[in-house]
JSON list of C-alpha atoms in Angstrom, two decimals:
[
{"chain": "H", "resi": 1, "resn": "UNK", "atom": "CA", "xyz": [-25.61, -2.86, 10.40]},
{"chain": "H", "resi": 2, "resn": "UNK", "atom": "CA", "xyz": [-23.14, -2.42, 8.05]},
{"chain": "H", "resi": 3, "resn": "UNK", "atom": "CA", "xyz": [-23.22, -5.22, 4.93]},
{"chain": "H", "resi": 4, "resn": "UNK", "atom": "CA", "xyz": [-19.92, -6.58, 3.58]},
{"chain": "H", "resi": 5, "resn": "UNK", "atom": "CA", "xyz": [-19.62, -8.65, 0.13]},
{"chain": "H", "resi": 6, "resn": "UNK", "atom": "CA", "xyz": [-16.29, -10.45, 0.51]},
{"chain": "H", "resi": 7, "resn": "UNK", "atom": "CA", "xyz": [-14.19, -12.09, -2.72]},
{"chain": "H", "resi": 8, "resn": "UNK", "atom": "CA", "xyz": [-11.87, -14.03, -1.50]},
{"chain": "H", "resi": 9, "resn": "UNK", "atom": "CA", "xyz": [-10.52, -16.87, -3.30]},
{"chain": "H", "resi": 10, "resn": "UNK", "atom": "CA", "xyz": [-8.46, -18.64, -0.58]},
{"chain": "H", "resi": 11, "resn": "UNK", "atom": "CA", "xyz": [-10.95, -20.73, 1.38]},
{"chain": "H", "resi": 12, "resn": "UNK", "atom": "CA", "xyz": [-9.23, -20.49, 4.83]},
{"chain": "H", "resi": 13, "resn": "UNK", "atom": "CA", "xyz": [-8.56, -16.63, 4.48]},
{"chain": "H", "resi": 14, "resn": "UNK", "atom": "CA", "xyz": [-12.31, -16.15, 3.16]},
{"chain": "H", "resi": 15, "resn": "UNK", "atom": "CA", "xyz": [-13.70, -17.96, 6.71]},
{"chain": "H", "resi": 16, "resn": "UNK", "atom": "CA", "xyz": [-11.33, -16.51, 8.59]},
{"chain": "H", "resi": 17, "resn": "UNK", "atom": "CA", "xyz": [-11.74, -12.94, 7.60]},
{"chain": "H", "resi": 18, "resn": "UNK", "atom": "CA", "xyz": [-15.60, -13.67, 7.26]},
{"chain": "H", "resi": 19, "resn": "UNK", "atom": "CA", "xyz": [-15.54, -15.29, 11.01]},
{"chain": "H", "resi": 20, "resn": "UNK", "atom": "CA", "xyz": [-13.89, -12.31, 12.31]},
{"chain": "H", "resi": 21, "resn": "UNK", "atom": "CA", "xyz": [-16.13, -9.73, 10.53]},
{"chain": "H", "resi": 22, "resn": "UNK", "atom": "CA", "xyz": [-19.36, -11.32, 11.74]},
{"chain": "H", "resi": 23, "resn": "UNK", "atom": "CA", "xyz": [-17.84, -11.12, 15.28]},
{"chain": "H", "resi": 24, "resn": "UNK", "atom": "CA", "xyz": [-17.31, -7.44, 15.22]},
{"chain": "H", "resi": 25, "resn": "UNK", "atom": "CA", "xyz": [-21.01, -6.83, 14.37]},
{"chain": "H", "resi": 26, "resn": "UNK", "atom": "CA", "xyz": [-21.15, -6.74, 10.53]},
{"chain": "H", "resi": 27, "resn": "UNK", "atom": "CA", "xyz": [-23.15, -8.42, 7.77]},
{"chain": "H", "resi": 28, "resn": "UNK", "atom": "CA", "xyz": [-20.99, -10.62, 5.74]},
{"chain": "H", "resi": 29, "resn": "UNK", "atom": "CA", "xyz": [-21.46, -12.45, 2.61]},
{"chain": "H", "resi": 30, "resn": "UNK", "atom": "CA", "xyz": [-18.58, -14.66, 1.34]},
{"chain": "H", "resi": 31, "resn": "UNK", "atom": "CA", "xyz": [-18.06, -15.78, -1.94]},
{"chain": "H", "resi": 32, "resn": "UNK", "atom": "CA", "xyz": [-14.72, -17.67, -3.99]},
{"chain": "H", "resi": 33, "resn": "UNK", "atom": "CA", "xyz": [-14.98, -15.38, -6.89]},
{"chain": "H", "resi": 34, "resn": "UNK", "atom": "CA", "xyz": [-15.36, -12.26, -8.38]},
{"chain": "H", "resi": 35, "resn": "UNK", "atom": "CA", "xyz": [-17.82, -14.07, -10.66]},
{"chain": "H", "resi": 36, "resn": "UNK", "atom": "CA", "xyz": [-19.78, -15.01, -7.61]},
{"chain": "H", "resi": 37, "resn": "UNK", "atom": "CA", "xyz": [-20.36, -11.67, -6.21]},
{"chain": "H", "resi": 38, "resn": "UNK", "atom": "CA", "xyz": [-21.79, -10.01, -9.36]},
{"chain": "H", "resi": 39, "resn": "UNK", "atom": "CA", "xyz": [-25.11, -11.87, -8.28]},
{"chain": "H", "resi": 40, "resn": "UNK", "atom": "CA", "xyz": [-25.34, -10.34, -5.29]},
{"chain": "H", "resi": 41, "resn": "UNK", "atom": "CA", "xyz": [-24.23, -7.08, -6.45]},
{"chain": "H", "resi": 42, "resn": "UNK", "atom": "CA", "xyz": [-26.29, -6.86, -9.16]},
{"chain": "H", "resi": 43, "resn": "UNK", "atom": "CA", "xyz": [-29.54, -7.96, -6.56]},
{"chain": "H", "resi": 44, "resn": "UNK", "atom": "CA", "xyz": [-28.17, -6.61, -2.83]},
{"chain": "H", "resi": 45, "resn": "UNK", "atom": "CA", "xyz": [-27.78, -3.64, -1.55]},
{"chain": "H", "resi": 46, "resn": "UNK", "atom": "CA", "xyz": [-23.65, -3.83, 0.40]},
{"chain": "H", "resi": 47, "resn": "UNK", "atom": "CA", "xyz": [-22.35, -1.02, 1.89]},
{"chain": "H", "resi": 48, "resn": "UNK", "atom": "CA", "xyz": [-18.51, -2.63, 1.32]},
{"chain": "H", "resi": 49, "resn": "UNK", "atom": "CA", "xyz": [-17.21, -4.56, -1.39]},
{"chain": "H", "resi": 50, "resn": "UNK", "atom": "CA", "xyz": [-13.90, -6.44, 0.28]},
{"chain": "H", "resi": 51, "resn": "UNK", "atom": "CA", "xyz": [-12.01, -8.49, -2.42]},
{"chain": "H", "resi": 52, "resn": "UNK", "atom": "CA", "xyz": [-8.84, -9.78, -2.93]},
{"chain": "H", "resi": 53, "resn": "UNK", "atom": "CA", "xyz": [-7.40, -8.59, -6.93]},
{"chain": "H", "resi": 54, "resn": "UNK", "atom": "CA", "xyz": [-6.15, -11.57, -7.69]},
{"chain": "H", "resi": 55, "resn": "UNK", "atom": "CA", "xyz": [-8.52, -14.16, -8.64]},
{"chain": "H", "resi": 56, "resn": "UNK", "atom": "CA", "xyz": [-9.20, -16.58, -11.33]},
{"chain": "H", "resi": 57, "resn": "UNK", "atom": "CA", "xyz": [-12.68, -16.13, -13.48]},
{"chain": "H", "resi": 58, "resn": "UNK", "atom": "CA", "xyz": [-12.85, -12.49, -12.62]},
{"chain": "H", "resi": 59, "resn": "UNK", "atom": "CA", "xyz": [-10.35, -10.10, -10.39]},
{"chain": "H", "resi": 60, "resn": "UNK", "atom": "CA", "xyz": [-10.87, -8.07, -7.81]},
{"chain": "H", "resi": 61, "resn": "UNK", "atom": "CA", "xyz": [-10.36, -5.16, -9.96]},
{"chain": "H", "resi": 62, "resn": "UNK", "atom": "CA", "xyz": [-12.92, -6.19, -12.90]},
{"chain": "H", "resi": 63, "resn": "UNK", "atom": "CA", "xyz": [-14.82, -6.64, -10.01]},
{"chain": "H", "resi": 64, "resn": "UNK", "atom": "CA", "xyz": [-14.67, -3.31, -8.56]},
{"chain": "H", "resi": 65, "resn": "UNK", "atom": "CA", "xyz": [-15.28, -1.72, -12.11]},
{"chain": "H", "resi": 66, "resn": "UNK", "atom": "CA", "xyz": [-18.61, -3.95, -12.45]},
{"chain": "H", "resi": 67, "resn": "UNK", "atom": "CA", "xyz": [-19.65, -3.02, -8.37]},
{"chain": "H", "resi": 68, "resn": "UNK", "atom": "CA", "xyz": [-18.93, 1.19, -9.25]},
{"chain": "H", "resi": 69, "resn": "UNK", "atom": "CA", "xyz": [-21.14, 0.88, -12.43]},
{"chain": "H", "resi": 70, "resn": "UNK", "atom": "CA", "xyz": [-24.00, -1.18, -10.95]},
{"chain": "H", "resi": 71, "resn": "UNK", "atom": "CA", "xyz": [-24.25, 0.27, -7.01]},
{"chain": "H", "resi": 72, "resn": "UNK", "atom": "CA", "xyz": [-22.00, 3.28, -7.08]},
{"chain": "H", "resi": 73, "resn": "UNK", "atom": "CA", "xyz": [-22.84, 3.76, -3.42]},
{"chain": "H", "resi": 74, "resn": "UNK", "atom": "CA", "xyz": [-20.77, 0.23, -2.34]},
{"chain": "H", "resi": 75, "resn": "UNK", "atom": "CA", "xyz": [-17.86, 1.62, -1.00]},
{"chain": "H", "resi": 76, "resn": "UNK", "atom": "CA", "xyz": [-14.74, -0.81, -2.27]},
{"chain": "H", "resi": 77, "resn": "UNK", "atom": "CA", "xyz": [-11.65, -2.63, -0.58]},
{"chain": "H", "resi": 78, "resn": "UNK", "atom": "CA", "xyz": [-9.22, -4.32, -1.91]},
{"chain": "H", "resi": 79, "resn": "UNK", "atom": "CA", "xyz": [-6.86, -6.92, -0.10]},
{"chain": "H", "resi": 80, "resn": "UNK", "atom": "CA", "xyz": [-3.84, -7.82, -1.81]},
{"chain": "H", "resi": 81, "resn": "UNK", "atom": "CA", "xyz": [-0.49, -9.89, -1.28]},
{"chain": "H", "resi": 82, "resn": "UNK", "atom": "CA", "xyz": [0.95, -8.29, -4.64]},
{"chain": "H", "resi": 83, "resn": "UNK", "atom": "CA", "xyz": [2.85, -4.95, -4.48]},
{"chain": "H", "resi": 84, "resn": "UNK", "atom": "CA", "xyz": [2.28, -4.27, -8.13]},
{"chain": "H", "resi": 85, "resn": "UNK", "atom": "CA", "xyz": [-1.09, -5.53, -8.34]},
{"chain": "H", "resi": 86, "resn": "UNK", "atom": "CA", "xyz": [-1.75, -2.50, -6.02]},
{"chain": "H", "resi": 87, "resn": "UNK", "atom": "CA", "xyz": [-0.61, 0.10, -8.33]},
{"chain": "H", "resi": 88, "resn": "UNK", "atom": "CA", "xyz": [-3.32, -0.99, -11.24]},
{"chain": "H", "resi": 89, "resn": "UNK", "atom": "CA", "xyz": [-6.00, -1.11, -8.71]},
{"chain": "H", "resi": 90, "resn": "UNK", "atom": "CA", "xyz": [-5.70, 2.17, -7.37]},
{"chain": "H", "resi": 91, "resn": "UNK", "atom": "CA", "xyz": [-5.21, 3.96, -11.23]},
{"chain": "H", "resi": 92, "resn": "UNK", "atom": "CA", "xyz": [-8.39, 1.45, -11.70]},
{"chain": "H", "resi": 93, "resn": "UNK", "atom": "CA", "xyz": [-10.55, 2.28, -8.87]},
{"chain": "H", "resi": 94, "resn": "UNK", "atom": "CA", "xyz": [-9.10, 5.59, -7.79]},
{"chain": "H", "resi": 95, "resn": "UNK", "atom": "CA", "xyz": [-11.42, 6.06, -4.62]},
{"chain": "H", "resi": 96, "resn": "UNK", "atom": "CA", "xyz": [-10.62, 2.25, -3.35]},
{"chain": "H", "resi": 97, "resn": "UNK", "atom": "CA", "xyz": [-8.63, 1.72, -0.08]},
{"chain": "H", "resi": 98, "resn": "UNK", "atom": "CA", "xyz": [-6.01, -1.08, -0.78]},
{"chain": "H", "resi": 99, "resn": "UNK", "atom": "CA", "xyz": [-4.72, -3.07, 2.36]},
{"chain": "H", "resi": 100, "resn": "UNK", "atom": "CA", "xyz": [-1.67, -5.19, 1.52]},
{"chain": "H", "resi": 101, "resn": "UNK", "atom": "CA", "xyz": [-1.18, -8.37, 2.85]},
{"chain": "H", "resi": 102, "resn": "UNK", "atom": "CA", "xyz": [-0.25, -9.56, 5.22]},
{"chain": "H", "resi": 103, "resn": "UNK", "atom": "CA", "xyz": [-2.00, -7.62, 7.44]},
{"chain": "H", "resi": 104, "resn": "UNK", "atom": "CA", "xyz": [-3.49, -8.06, 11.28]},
{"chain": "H", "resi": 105, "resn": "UNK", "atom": "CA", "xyz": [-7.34, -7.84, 11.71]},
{"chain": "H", "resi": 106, "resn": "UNK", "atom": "CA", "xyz": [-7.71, -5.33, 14.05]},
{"chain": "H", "resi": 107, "resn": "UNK", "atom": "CA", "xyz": [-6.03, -2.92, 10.91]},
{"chain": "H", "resi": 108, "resn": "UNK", "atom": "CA", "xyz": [-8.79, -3.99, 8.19]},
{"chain": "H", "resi": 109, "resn": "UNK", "atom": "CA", "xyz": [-11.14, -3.33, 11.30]},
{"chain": "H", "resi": 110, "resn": "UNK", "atom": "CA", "xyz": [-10.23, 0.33, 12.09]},
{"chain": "H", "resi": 111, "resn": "UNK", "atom": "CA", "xyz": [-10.46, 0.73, 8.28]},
{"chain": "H", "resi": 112, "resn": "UNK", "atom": "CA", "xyz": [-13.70, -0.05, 7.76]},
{"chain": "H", "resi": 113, "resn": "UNK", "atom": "CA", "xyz": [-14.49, 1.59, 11.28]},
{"chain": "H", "resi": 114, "resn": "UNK", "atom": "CA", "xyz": [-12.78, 4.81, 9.63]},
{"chain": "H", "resi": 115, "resn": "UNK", "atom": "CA", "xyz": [-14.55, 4.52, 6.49]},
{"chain": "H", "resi": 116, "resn": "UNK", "atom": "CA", "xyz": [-18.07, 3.88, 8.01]},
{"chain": "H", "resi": 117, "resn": "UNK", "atom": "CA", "xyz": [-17.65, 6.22, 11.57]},
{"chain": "H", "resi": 118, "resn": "UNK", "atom": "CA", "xyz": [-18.18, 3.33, 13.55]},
{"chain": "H", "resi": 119, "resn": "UNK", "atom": "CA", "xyz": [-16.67, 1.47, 16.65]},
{"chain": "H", "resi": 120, "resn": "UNK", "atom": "CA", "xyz": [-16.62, -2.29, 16.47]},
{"chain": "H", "resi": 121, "resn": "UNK", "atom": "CA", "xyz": [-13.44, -3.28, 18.13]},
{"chain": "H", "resi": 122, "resn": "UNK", "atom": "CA", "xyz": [-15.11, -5.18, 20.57]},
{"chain": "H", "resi": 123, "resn": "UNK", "atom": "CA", "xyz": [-14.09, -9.01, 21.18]},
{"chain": "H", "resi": 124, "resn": "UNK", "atom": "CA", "xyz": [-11.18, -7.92, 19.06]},
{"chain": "H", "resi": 125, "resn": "UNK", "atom": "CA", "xyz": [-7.36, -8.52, 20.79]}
]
């Protein structure tokens, strides 16, 4: 089963997007902050790192840099509602996918389905 750390510092996105990952058969963790998740990446093994860039403590980005360094193997995601936000990130984390918001959840689903080879559209309309 694929494992997902998601940074998300909206509540009702982070339960929403966390609700709707669970269904389609992953492992989520949520967390607020970018400074939450460096626990778990510094002591978890996640195959995807899904966070939003902007946050307060820590962004996405810093975040990104820190997951790369510690578990190079996390593959990394960023969500974004900022057009020039997603410039930096991708001269930051070259290799990241950025998804812009808004965006429907079937689209961050066939992304990660594309980036891991799997098929979890089910329960998904």
């Amino acid at each position: 089963m694929v494992r997902i750390l998601l940074a998300e510092d909206d509540d009702s996105m982070r339960t929403y997007l966390a609700r709707a990952l669970e269904r389609s058969g992953y492992d989520v963790v949520a967390v607020a902050t970018g400074a939450q998740a460096v626990p778990y990446i510094d002591s978890e093994p996640f195959d995807l790192l899904l966070t939003d860039i902007v946050m307060p403590e820590m962004d996405g980005i810093e975040l990104a840099q820190h997951a790369a360094a510690v578990a190079p193997d996390t593959r990394i995601m960023f969500i974004t509602g900022f057009a020039a936000v997603t410039l930096k990130a991708g001269k930051a984390v070259p290799q990241a996918k950025v998804l812009s918001k808004p965006f429907h959840l079937r689209d961050l689903v066939l992304e990660i389905d594309r980036i891991f080879g799997s098929n979890s559209m089910t329960g998904l309309n």
